[in-house]
């Protein structure tokens, strides 16, 4: 209880890790900073101990190169989740808990069909249909650079519309593309496009502002409920003021832009805990 | 039954990898390729039905949106997903498949993915097919296949054949167990030599004779594996026998050069914060109350010369394992990489057979480092690249890693009775004879004879090891650890067991495939393996931690206490060596070194000009100075969240930073600074001053970003030509002496180092040596990272100062280089002034008086201030009349471009002028100009004439356009 709050009163978050996960340290740091209690758990353990996931209110699939991004980025972990943890995950979603996939985690969620999940995911495995993909950047290179992303929707619990975040991308396969025009139109209408890449002035623009060539400059999407978020850039890499690439010019801010996403997640979970307690109390 | 699955990009989508290959082909002058499309091939051996194979294709191997597949199940059946592969218009197909035994991490990932689907396959092999369209001759297509699409060292290539790939061939290369003894007792010197040569032992005659004498005493011949073990242990790579041997230098007898120079600095300085120096895999210094920090840089030159991707890949993987194997294991937190190549624009016809084009080496090395570092989740936030024609034949690859380690985990010691556990990847024929290969020169045939020593890394395996290891470390489950590097188990276990003695059962080592004989198991350099010393009572818990991460941990032997190295294979003793002889029995060699007759290159006379703008742009766009953004962005330099000063800085995040600043712990403001210094050009004139300048440069960068000399540790890495040549060895001795004098005065101890001493290339009867290449790496602990200073100009109206004295030192400079000269006036280091300059600047920075700072190095004052200007997006006006100069300086071009050491350009706010000047009053300094609100870079001569007036965007363009591949 580093911040004075007893662990048991903190919202509990699980960072799901496996071979090749690698942004767990800074993701955990960000979550703990906004008051969450965080466990890092290997996928093997979640698969072995069914129900373990139920102990948490939020699950994070962090950045990295799970299974080396061999075959395609996120593909192998996506299958592992679909074939071995789906029931637990669907129950998690049904209980209105939160899921965030960052970078590689976003790739996983898209490839298992959980995002954008327009056809609904309440039923069986068969309905988890992959309608979009994240593929090679137009530059055909891994690129680490800072980008501006703007929230275009109020649908996601993680962000408020019109917020602009300055955070870095670091990926080779981040180009978000659609299966067909119909799905893309649906996505545009649904309000599930949470983040778009924009330029310094907040306008949609080309490379390098859109670092990978994503259709519609899409940087992040949510599911129809707004409780599952996938985002290509790394909010957990701009928590501390010294992480900004130009802090020596522009001065140290109070906190990094990425904080808002984690703080809103924790706020949501606290409120939910409080509501659930009240319901229990009334009984 | 074997199935072949072919996955290809849907025609609707660009084949980005194919386009990349096409681009590279155009670069070697073949322009008639219209299109290349790539087919990913998976060869699967299984008992699965057609339906199940289809499920694997659909669910695992293809992206549902962008890819299609066809598969061949058994012999005749063929199934396709939707549109047919359009091969009719294709002119050529080129199939590339990794040779048997070459690591391919994708194979195990596919196996895992298939298992997740609830299916089982016996084996997987992958290959790529390039479908090339265009009018090409067969000769051209062969060039494309060999120079761009494949590397015959590790891959087989089939052109225009509907290839039936060779199967996995289990057991094909089986060998029958037979204990081999080698006759060396009753043989003469010629035969001894031939035993060493034919078995690739790289042992000299005196060494072979020492072995002979030892076995005469035992009254028996050695076994093959005993000889191999001795050769590995006594190799230059493992023992540093030259630098620690006897050297007669111009009549002076030097007994152990390292102990008398590099290591002596540390001994004499007695810094209490040096925790472990020159004994572990990396040097360790104190960080804060809880943690220490360790640092190691290594070379991986020869493997990178013949297979750049794999060489660099395993080079970085190896040095990361050094960190994991330091103390009881450190967490890797930062990579630094320095490369040397031939200029990338060398015409293909000037590249001799057996040598890769530098563009290929460059791209391969960068990708190799990128893929390993990024996949391990370790930021690569610092580095440098040097170019010189002589690196064409023998490129250099230095990889470094910094680790964070709890204070109570820095010491290790095996106990009698501890078990030897091998963790990580399986053992194959990978890299047999890497340690001895690295101790000889390269030839045009190297790629043929040394193919076995080249490998590809598996970063995810190493990440899994790291994850498991740090858990086991924190639970205190083992007493000792080291990594398997050059020499494989032989070196790792041989060293770890030196004090106690060991017995190892070689058949317990898990193999990638059957058929290795016991010697191969013992000396294989298969990557991603570590050796641990585990008390028997902890083995169960230890194994379960590794099992959780899907890493094999296998018990293979024991620490005995009898001081013998005993190897058994299936119960029979195959080696029985005294540890004492193995580690102390190598006869010390005496080498002769002479100082070169002073090198008097002609000091050029470059006629005076009225405008130096063109010269400035030429230097900015030269290979060494130009922007390396193309490389830097491919490295994840921010993972782990610690980056404070990134490699690219300024208003548009693209200016060249000096050193990187990183916070190892996000909960603390304490940070580390890492920098590198190297000046091969100066070594052409004088190796002593080259070494001194390299140290000065590394330290300047530390100071530039806000560090101080109070807690800086250094690493040395010598890459040298053939030290059998007395004048080359003489230069090395002088370089080592330069290190001693300079580091001692700056009070910066060395904590670790490495050498690579046979970097020459035999081209017919000509021998081409690399330039003397001493890399100095520096690590500084910084109490408060919020005091860090970047190099980009911050505000118009601020004053610009130069600190340090400018001398007529253009020898080896970039200014001479663009005019085609080397010259003779090499920059020297005046440590007395240098230290005062660095200390004063450090204290001004500590008081927050410095807005930006950049050190003067390649290209001198002109380049440093131009970089600050365009990185900040502001113009400047400079007056050379205010630059403090040595009395020998008479011309403006000298002031502009001299590369004198210990100089800095510093930006100060006008309101801080007095306080700043008070701090620097006793050192050479001058207020040379101001930051302007415009976009002009202007320099006035001492007689007030305008020497340079350029738009900063033009300067930036010149600097950025060279390296955009």
mmCIF file of N, CA and C in Angstrom, chain A residues 17 19-23 25-26 29 42 44-45 48 65 67-68 70-71 75-76 79-80 82-84 111 130-133 136 140-146 166 168 170 177-179 200 237 240 242-249 252, chain B residues 13 16-17 20 59-60 62-63 65-66 105-106 109-110 112 116-117 374-375 377 460 463-464 467 548-550 630 633-641 643-644 646 650-651 653 663-666 785-786 788 790 792-794 851 872 874:
data_model
loop_
_atom_site.group_PDB
_atom_site.id
_atom_site.type_symbol
_atom_site.label_atom_id
_atom_site.label_comp_id
_atom_site.label_asym_id
_atom_site.label_seq_id
_atom_site.Cartn_x
_atom_site.Cartn_y
_atom_site.Cartn_z
ATOM 1 N N UNK A 17 0.632 -11.905 -19.290
ATOM 2 C CA UNK A 17 1.916 -11.947 -19.980
ATOM 3 C C UNK A 17 2.219 -13.344 -20.513
ATOM 4 N N UNK A 19 5.430 -15.492 -23.333
ATOM 5 C CA UNK A 19 6.740 -15.390 -23.975
ATOM 6 C C UNK A 19 6.754 -14.191 -24.913
ATOM 7 N N UNK A 20 7.659 -13.251 -24.661
ATOM 8 C CA UNK A 20 7.787 -12.113 -25.564
ATOM 9 C C UNK A 20 6.994 -10.883 -25.156
ATOM 10 N N UNK A 21 6.264 -10.962 -24.055
ATOM 11 C CA UNK A 21 5.622 -9.756 -23.514
ATOM 12 C C UNK A 21 6.730 -8.848 -23.022
ATOM 13 N N UNK A 22 6.651 -7.558 -23.302
ATOM 14 C CA UNK A 22 7.728 -6.750 -22.742
ATOM 15 C C UNK A 22 7.431 -5.324 -22.302
ATOM 16 N N UNK A 23 6.219 -4.892 -22.279
ATOM 17 C CA UNK A 23 5.977 -3.556 -21.731
ATOM 18 C C UNK A 23 5.316 -3.656 -20.363
ATOM 19 N N UNK A 25 6.557 -3.803 -17.287
ATOM 20 C CA UNK A 25 7.090 -2.988 -16.193
ATOM 21 C C UNK A 25 6.472 -1.589 -16.186
ATOM 22 N N UNK A 26 6.472 -0.918 -17.341
ATOM 23 C CA UNK A 26 5.962 0.458 -17.375
ATOM 24 C C UNK A 26 4.434 0.513 -17.320
ATOM 25 N N UNK A 29 3.659 0.167 -13.725
ATOM 26 C CA UNK A 29 3.991 1.431 -13.057
ATOM 27 C C UNK A 29 2.858 2.435 -13.237
ATOM 28 N N UNK A 42 1.087 -15.150 -15.998
ATOM 29 C CA UNK A 42 1.403 -15.823 -17.251
ATOM 30 C C UNK A 42 0.142 -16.489 -17.812
ATOM 31 N N UNK A 44 -0.159 -19.198 -19.258
ATOM 32 C CA UNK A 44 -0.193 -20.631 -18.898
ATOM 33 C C UNK A 44 -0.938 -20.854 -17.579
ATOM 34 N N UNK A 45 -0.730 -19.911 -16.640
ATOM 35 C CA UNK A 45 -1.359 -20.062 -15.342
ATOM 36 C C UNK A 45 -2.867 -19.790 -15.431
ATOM 37 N N UNK A 48 -4.404 -22.800 -16.880
ATOM 38 C CA UNK A 48 -4.397 -23.933 -15.943
ATOM 39 C C UNK A 48 -5.443 -23.739 -14.834
ATOM 40 N N UNK A 65 6.331 -8.528 -28.146
ATOM 41 C CA UNK A 65 6.397 -9.357 -29.345
ATOM 42 C C UNK A 65 6.020 -10.766 -28.921
ATOM 43 N N UNK A 67 5.388 -14.380 -28.682
ATOM 44 C CA UNK A 67 5.856 -15.468 -29.553
ATOM 45 C C UNK A 67 6.605 -14.915 -30.756
ATOM 46 N N UNK A 68 7.328 -13.839 -30.517
ATOM 47 C CA UNK A 68 8.215 -13.287 -31.538
ATOM 48 C C UNK A 68 7.493 -12.601 -32.690
ATOM 49 N N UNK A 70 6.017 -14.130 -34.676
ATOM 50 C CA UNK A 70 6.174 -15.104 -35.761
ATOM 51 C C UNK A 70 4.794 -15.383 -36.352
ATOM 52 N N UNK A 71 4.754 -15.720 -37.597
ATOM 53 C CA UNK A 71 3.544 -15.915 -38.417
ATOM 54 C C UNK A 71 2.935 -14.533 -38.673
ATOM 55 N N UNK A 75 -0.866 -13.025 -33.485
ATOM 56 C CA UNK A 75 -1.705 -14.127 -33.973
ATOM 57 C C UNK A 75 -1.723 -15.336 -33.028
ATOM 58 N N UNK A 76 -0.562 -15.729 -32.563
ATOM 59 C CA UNK A 76 -0.490 -16.961 -31.778
ATOM 60 C C UNK A 76 -1.170 -16.790 -30.418
ATOM 61 N N UNK A 79 -4.953 -16.813 -30.850
ATOM 62 C CA UNK A 79 -5.495 -18.178 -30.933
ATOM 63 C C UNK A 79 -5.510 -18.853 -29.571
ATOM 64 N N UNK A 80 -4.439 -18.636 -28.817
ATOM 65 C CA UNK A 80 -4.362 -19.263 -27.500
ATOM 66 C C UNK A 80 -5.527 -18.788 -26.620
ATOM 67 N N UNK A 82 -8.386 -17.545 -27.707
ATOM 68 C CA UNK A 82 -9.644 -18.000 -28.298
ATOM 69 C C UNK A 82 -9.921 -19.459 -27.999
ATOM 70 N N UNK A 83 -8.872 -20.263 -28.042
ATOM 71 C CA UNK A 83 -9.081 -21.693 -27.890
ATOM 72 C C UNK A 83 -8.974 -22.177 -26.444
ATOM 73 N N UNK A 84 -8.366 -21.355 -25.584
ATOM 74 C CA UNK A 84 -8.117 -21.866 -24.235
ATOM 75 C C UNK A 84 -8.592 -20.972 -23.097
ATOM 76 N N UNK A 111 -7.073 -9.689 -33.807
ATOM 77 C CA UNK A 111 -6.948 -10.967 -34.500
ATOM 78 C C UNK A 111 -7.803 -12.060 -33.887
ATOM 79 N N UNK A 130 -13.036 -12.017 -37.164
ATOM 80 C CA UNK A 130 -12.053 -10.963 -37.434
ATOM 81 C C UNK A 130 -12.502 -10.140 -38.637
ATOM 82 N N UNK A 131 -12.762 -8.860 -38.399
ATOM 83 C CA UNK A 131 -13.260 -8.001 -39.485
ATOM 84 C C UNK A 131 -12.243 -6.959 -39.914
ATOM 85 N N UNK A 132 -11.225 -6.777 -39.106
ATOM 86 C CA UNK A 132 -10.147 -5.832 -39.442
ATOM 87 C C UNK A 132 -8.837 -6.539 -39.189
ATOM 88 N N UNK A 133 -7.754 -5.932 -39.624
ATOM 89 C CA UNK A 133 -6.462 -6.488 -39.244
ATOM 90 C C UNK A 133 -5.469 -5.363 -39.042
ATOM 91 N N UNK A 136 1.517 -4.778 -41.932
ATOM 92 C CA UNK A 136 2.781 -4.039 -42.055
ATOM 93 C C UNK A 136 2.576 -2.549 -42.317
ATOM 94 N N UNK A 140 7.119 -0.167 -44.226
ATOM 95 C CA UNK A 140 7.723 -1.493 -44.106
ATOM 96 C C UNK A 140 8.858 -1.543 -43.103
ATOM 97 N N UNK A 141 8.758 -0.720 -42.070
ATOM 98 C CA UNK A 141 9.811 -0.724 -41.057
ATOM 99 C C UNK A 141 9.180 -0.614 -39.679
ATOM 100 N N UNK A 142 9.872 -1.176 -38.712
ATOM 101 C CA UNK A 142 9.554 -0.860 -37.334
ATOM 102 C C UNK A 142 9.904 0.605 -37.132
ATOM 103 N N UNK A 143 9.008 1.370 -36.551
ATOM 104 C CA UNK A 143 9.325 2.780 -36.286
ATOM 105 C C UNK A 143 8.938 3.163 -34.872
ATOM 106 N N UNK A 144 9.848 3.859 -34.233
ATOM 107 C CA UNK A 144 9.598 4.439 -32.920
ATOM 108 C C UNK A 144 9.510 5.933 -33.126
ATOM 109 N N UNK A 145 8.325 6.502 -32.968
ATOM 110 C CA UNK A 145 8.195 7.959 -33.058
ATOM 111 C C UNK A 145 6.970 8.433 -32.269
ATOM 112 N N UNK A 146 7.013 9.679 -31.867
ATOM 113 C CA UNK A 146 5.894 10.229 -31.101
ATOM 114 C C UNK A 146 4.818 10.723 -32.046
ATOM 115 N N UNK A 166 -0.310 13.108 -26.710
ATOM 116 C CA UNK A 166 0.960 13.007 -27.415
ATOM 117 C C UNK A 166 1.706 11.837 -26.786
ATOM 118 N N UNK A 168 4.057 7.872 -27.799
ATOM 119 C CA UNK A 168 4.836 7.255 -28.884
ATOM 120 C C UNK A 168 4.237 5.972 -29.470
ATOM 121 N N UNK A 170 5.590 2.427 -31.437
ATOM 122 C CA UNK A 170 6.800 1.633 -31.652
ATOM 123 C C UNK A 170 6.352 0.281 -32.187
ATOM 124 N N UNK A 177 -6.518 -1.967 -41.143
ATOM 125 C CA UNK A 177 -7.306 -1.979 -42.388
ATOM 126 C C UNK A 177 -8.531 -2.881 -42.263
ATOM 127 N N UNK A 178 -9.483 -2.607 -43.142
ATOM 128 C CA UNK A 178 -10.789 -3.252 -43.053
ATOM 129 C C UNK A 178 -10.886 -4.447 -43.988
ATOM 130 N N UNK A 179 -11.861 -5.325 -43.680
ATOM 131 C CA UNK A 179 -12.114 -6.461 -44.557
ATOM 132 C C UNK A 179 -12.795 -5.987 -45.839
ATOM 133 N N UNK A 200 0.137 18.187 -35.496
ATOM 134 C CA UNK A 200 0.356 19.078 -34.358
ATOM 135 C C UNK A 200 -0.861 19.959 -34.082
ATOM 136 N N UNK A 237 3.903 4.876 -21.931
ATOM 137 C CA UNK A 237 5.255 5.428 -22.096
ATOM 138 C C UNK A 237 5.279 6.946 -21.930
ATOM 139 N N UNK A 240 5.511 9.693 -16.816
ATOM 140 C CA UNK A 240 6.448 10.586 -16.140
ATOM 141 C C UNK A 240 6.774 11.771 -17.058
ATOM 142 N N UNK A 242 9.422 13.372 -17.596
ATOM 143 C CA UNK A 242 10.708 13.319 -18.308
ATOM 144 C C UNK A 242 10.681 12.386 -19.516
ATOM 145 N N UNK A 243 9.542 11.729 -19.745
ATOM 146 C CA UNK A 243 9.479 10.848 -20.917
ATOM 147 C C UNK A 243 9.185 11.614 -22.203
ATOM 148 N N UNK A 244 8.686 12.834 -22.073
ATOM 149 C CA UNK A 244 8.369 13.647 -23.261
ATOM 150 C C UNK A 244 9.651 13.950 -24.042
ATOM 151 N N UNK A 245 9.610 13.830 -25.377
ATOM 152 C CA UNK A 245 10.855 14.026 -26.137
ATOM 153 C C UNK A 245 11.375 15.468 -26.098
ATOM 154 N N UNK A 246 10.535 16.419 -25.728
ATOM 155 C CA UNK A 246 10.997 17.822 -25.738
ATOM 156 C C UNK A 246 10.833 18.492 -24.382
ATOM 157 N N UNK A 247 10.908 17.724 -23.315
ATOM 158 C CA UNK A 247 10.729 18.358 -21.998
ATOM 159 C C UNK A 247 11.843 19.353 -21.720
ATOM 160 N N UNK A 248 13.011 19.153 -22.304
ATOM 161 C CA UNK A 248 14.097 20.103 -22.047
ATOM 162 C C UNK A 248 13.828 21.448 -22.733
ATOM 163 N N UNK A 249 12.927 21.488 -23.718
ATOM 164 C CA UNK A 249 12.545 22.758 -24.360
ATOM 165 C C UNK A 249 11.286 23.338 -23.732
ATOM 166 N N UNK A 252 8.833 20.707 -17.779
ATOM 167 C CA UNK A 252 8.250 19.469 -17.268
ATOM 168 C C UNK A 252 6.785 19.692 -16.933
ATOM 169 N N UNK B 13 -3.510 -6.242 -51.956
ATOM 170 C CA UNK B 13 -2.607 -5.540 -51.051
ATOM 171 C C UNK B 13 -1.187 -5.535 -51.606
ATOM 172 N N UNK B 16 4.665 -5.673 -49.242
ATOM 173 C CA UNK B 16 5.686 -4.704 -48.814
ATOM 174 C C UNK B 16 7.087 -5.314 -48.761
ATOM 175 N N UNK B 17 7.168 -6.576 -48.344
ATOM 176 C CA UNK B 17 8.491 -7.202 -48.280
ATOM 177 C C UNK B 17 9.044 -7.427 -49.685
ATOM 178 N N UNK B 20 10.348 -4.180 -50.974
ATOM 179 C CA UNK B 20 11.630 -3.892 -50.343
ATOM 180 C C UNK B 20 12.756 -4.619 -51.094
ATOM 181 N N UNK B 59 -6.810 -20.950 -39.615
ATOM 182 C CA UNK B 59 -6.857 -20.380 -38.272
ATOM 183 C C UNK B 59 -5.517 -19.830 -37.798
ATOM 184 N N UNK B 60 -4.443 -20.372 -38.327
ATOM 185 C CA UNK B 60 -3.149 -19.987 -37.768
ATOM 186 C C UNK B 60 -2.253 -19.259 -38.759
ATOM 187 N N UNK B 62 -2.671 -17.903 -41.913
ATOM 188 C CA UNK B 62 -3.013 -16.805 -42.817
ATOM 189 C C UNK B 62 -3.745 -15.700 -42.092
ATOM 190 N N UNK B 63 -3.453 -14.473 -42.485
ATOM 191 C CA UNK B 63 -4.263 -13.359 -42.028
ATOM 192 C C UNK B 63 -5.519 -13.367 -42.877
ATOM 193 N N UNK B 65 -7.596 -11.291 -43.725
ATOM 194 C CA UNK B 65 -7.910 -10.193 -44.620
ATOM 195 C C UNK B 65 -6.905 -10.038 -45.760
ATOM 196 N N UNK B 66 -5.643 -10.212 -45.437
ATOM 197 C CA UNK B 66 -4.632 -9.799 -46.409
ATOM 198 C C UNK B 66 -3.972 -10.957 -47.129
ATOM 199 N N UNK B 105 13.323 -19.630 -35.460
ATOM 200 C CA UNK B 105 12.397 -19.582 -34.323
ATOM 201 C C UNK B 105 10.941 -19.788 -34.745
ATOM 202 N N UNK B 106 10.630 -19.474 -36.018
ATOM 203 C CA UNK B 106 9.246 -19.587 -36.474
ATOM 204 C C UNK B 106 8.764 -21.040 -36.362
ATOM 205 N N UNK B 109 7.388 -21.730 -33.030
ATOM 206 C CA UNK B 109 6.150 -20.971 -32.812
ATOM 207 C C UNK B 109 4.977 -21.643 -33.532
ATOM 208 N N UNK B 110 5.225 -22.125 -34.754
ATOM 209 C CA UNK B 110 4.154 -22.811 -35.486
ATOM 210 C C UNK B 110 3.736 -24.072 -34.730
ATOM 211 N N UNK B 112 3.838 -24.568 -31.605
ATOM 212 C CA UNK B 112 3.048 -24.133 -30.446
ATOM 213 C C UNK B 112 1.634 -23.735 -30.885
ATOM 214 N N UNK B 116 -2.039 -25.300 -29.815
ATOM 215 C CA UNK B 116 -3.168 -24.534 -29.274
ATOM 216 C C UNK B 116 -4.475 -24.854 -29.999
ATOM 217 N N UNK B 117 -4.349 -25.289 -31.256
ATOM 218 C CA UNK B 117 -5.552 -25.663 -32.007
ATOM 219 C C UNK B 117 -6.016 -27.081 -31.646
ATOM 220 N N UNK B 374 14.569 -5.227 -29.867
ATOM 221 C CA UNK B 374 13.149 -4.905 -29.756
ATOM 222 C C UNK B 374 12.360 -6.074 -29.182
ATOM 223 N N UNK B 375 12.666 -7.280 -29.642
ATOM 224 C CA UNK B 375 11.912 -8.434 -29.167
ATOM 225 C C UNK B 375 12.200 -8.748 -27.707
ATOM 226 N N UNK B 377 12.629 -6.476 -25.602
ATOM 227 C CA UNK B 377 12.061 -5.389 -24.808
ATOM 228 C C UNK B 377 13.112 -4.577 -24.076
ATOM 229 N N UNK B 460 13.176 -14.520 -28.350
ATOM 230 C CA UNK B 460 12.077 -14.843 -27.440
ATOM 231 C C UNK B 460 12.511 -15.902 -26.431
ATOM 232 N N UNK B 463 14.353 -14.042 -23.872
ATOM 233 C CA UNK B 463 13.429 -13.288 -23.012
ATOM 234 C C UNK B 463 12.789 -14.206 -21.983
ATOM 235 N N UNK B 464 12.433 -15.419 -22.423
ATOM 236 C CA UNK B 464 11.831 -16.368 -21.492
ATOM 237 C C UNK B 464 12.837 -16.742 -20.398
ATOM 238 N N UNK B 467 13.056 -13.897 -17.949
ATOM 239 C CA UNK B 467 11.878 -13.827 -17.077
ATOM 240 C C UNK B 467 11.953 -14.863 -15.956
ATOM 241 N N UNK B 548 7.203 -23.222 -15.971
ATOM 242 C CA UNK B 548 6.095 -22.261 -16.087
ATOM 243 C C UNK B 548 6.286 -21.332 -17.285
ATOM 244 N N UNK B 549 7.549 -21.014 -17.590
ATOM 245 C CA UNK B 549 7.838 -20.116 -18.716
ATOM 246 C C UNK B 549 8.126 -20.891 -20.001
ATOM 247 N N UNK B 550 7.895 -22.179 -19.988
ATOM 248 C CA UNK B 550 8.193 -23.027 -21.151
ATOM 249 C C UNK B 550 9.664 -23.001 -21.542
ATOM 250 N N UNK B 630 17.392 7.108 -39.889
ATOM 251 C CA UNK B 630 16.882 5.898 -40.554
ATOM 252 C C UNK B 630 17.113 4.662 -39.685
ATOM 253 N N UNK B 633 15.271 5.125 -35.603
ATOM 254 C CA UNK B 633 13.821 4.912 -35.455
ATOM 255 C C UNK B 633 13.431 3.441 -35.514
ATOM 256 N N UNK B 634 14.308 2.629 -36.086
ATOM 257 C CA UNK B 634 13.977 1.195 -36.147
ATOM 258 C C UNK B 634 14.240 0.491 -34.826
ATOM 259 N N UNK B 635 14.954 1.163 -33.945
ATOM 260 C CA UNK B 635 15.172 0.600 -32.615
ATOM 261 C C UNK B 635 14.115 1.166 -31.683
ATOM 262 N N UNK B 636 13.553 0.309 -30.878
ATOM 263 C CA UNK B 636 12.674 0.808 -29.832
ATOM 264 C C UNK B 636 13.578 1.428 -28.775
ATOM 265 N N UNK B 637 13.601 2.771 -28.710
ATOM 266 C CA UNK B 637 14.494 3.363 -27.714
ATOM 267 C C UNK B 637 13.744 3.800 -26.463
ATOM 268 N N UNK B 638 12.465 3.388 -26.334
ATOM 269 C CA UNK B 638 11.684 3.868 -25.191
ATOM 270 C C UNK B 638 11.042 2.780 -24.347
ATOM 271 N N UNK B 639 11.117 1.538 -24.800
ATOM 272 C CA UNK B 639 10.500 0.463 -24.026
ATOM 273 C C UNK B 639 11.126 0.463 -22.617
ATOM 274 N N UNK B 640 10.381 0.010 -21.633
ATOM 275 C CA UNK B 640 10.707 0.082 -20.200
ATOM 276 C C UNK B 640 10.507 1.480 -19.637
ATOM 277 N N UNK B 641 10.207 2.445 -20.506
ATOM 278 C CA UNK B 641 9.772 3.762 -20.031
ATOM 279 C C UNK B 641 10.834 4.664 -19.434
ATOM 280 N N UNK B 643 13.423 6.344 -20.793
ATOM 281 C CA UNK B 643 14.218 7.302 -21.559
ATOM 282 C C UNK B 643 13.956 8.740 -21.118
ATOM 283 N N UNK B 644 15.036 9.468 -20.886
ATOM 284 C CA UNK B 644 14.970 10.860 -20.434
ATOM 285 C C UNK B 644 15.510 11.780 -21.531
ATOM 286 N N UNK B 646 16.456 11.264 -25.385
ATOM 287 C CA UNK B 646 16.413 10.281 -26.461
ATOM 288 C C UNK B 646 17.513 10.574 -27.477
ATOM 289 N N UNK B 650 15.201 17.912 -30.185
ATOM 290 C CA UNK B 650 14.960 19.199 -30.819
ATOM 291 C C UNK B 650 13.518 19.434 -31.186
ATOM 292 N N UNK B 651 13.288 20.567 -31.827
ATOM 293 C CA UNK B 651 11.921 21.010 -32.071
ATOM 294 C C UNK B 651 11.152 20.002 -32.926
ATOM 295 N N UNK B 653 12.129 16.705 -33.120
ATOM 296 C CA UNK B 653 12.603 15.388 -32.661
ATOM 297 C C UNK B 653 13.544 14.729 -33.668
ATOM 298 N N UNK B 663 16.410 6.411 -16.993
ATOM 299 C CA UNK B 663 16.072 6.119 -15.586
ATOM 300 C C UNK B 663 15.806 4.628 -15.465
ATOM 301 N N UNK B 664 16.656 3.897 -14.776
ATOM 302 C CA UNK B 664 16.422 2.459 -14.653
ATOM 303 C C UNK B 664 15.181 2.155 -13.817
ATOM 304 N N UNK B 665 14.874 3.020 -12.841
ATOM 305 C CA UNK B 665 13.719 2.795 -11.975
ATOM 306 C C UNK B 665 12.790 3.989 -12.125
ATOM 307 N N UNK B 666 11.549 3.742 -12.526
ATOM 308 C CA UNK B 666 10.634 4.862 -12.752
ATOM 309 C C UNK B 666 10.238 5.537 -11.452
ATOM 310 N N UNK B 785 17.826 13.273 -12.899
ATOM 311 C CA UNK B 785 17.695 13.352 -14.364
ATOM 312 C C UNK B 785 16.979 14.626 -14.829
ATOM 313 N N UNK B 786 16.279 15.300 -13.932
ATOM 314 C CA UNK B 786 15.585 16.513 -14.374
ATOM 315 C C UNK B 786 16.584 17.652 -14.614
ATOM 316 N N UNK B 788 19.019 17.176 -16.738
ATOM 317 C CA UNK B 788 19.625 16.836 -18.033
ATOM 318 C C UNK B 788 19.464 17.983 -19.035
ATOM 319 N N UNK B 790 19.703 18.994 -23.247
ATOM 320 C CA UNK B 790 19.770 18.474 -24.616
ATOM 321 C C UNK B 790 20.545 19.445 -25.501
ATOM 322 N N UNK B 792 19.723 20.895 -28.565
ATOM 323 C CA UNK B 792 19.028 21.816 -29.465
ATOM 324 C C UNK B 792 18.919 23.206 -28.842
ATOM 325 N N UNK B 793 19.131 24.247 -29.645
ATOM 326 C CA UNK B 793 19.014 25.613 -29.138
ATOM 327 C C UNK B 793 17.597 25.862 -28.665
ATOM 328 N N UNK B 794 17.483 26.621 -27.567
ATOM 329 C CA UNK B 794 16.178 26.722 -26.926
ATOM 330 C C UNK B 794 15.453 28.048 -27.174
ATOM 331 N N UNK B 851 21.237 26.117 -21.090
ATOM 332 C CA UNK B 851 19.999 25.775 -21.792
ATOM 333 C C UNK B 851 20.225 24.672 -22.822
ATOM 334 N N UNK B 872 17.320 23.047 -33.053
ATOM 335 C CA UNK B 872 16.462 23.933 -32.274
ATOM 336 C C UNK B 872 15.511 24.749 -33.135
ATOM 337 N N UNK B 874 16.372 27.521 -34.725
ATOM 338 C CA UNK B 874 16.713 28.939 -34.621
ATOM 339 C C UNK B 874 18.029 29.233 -35.337
#
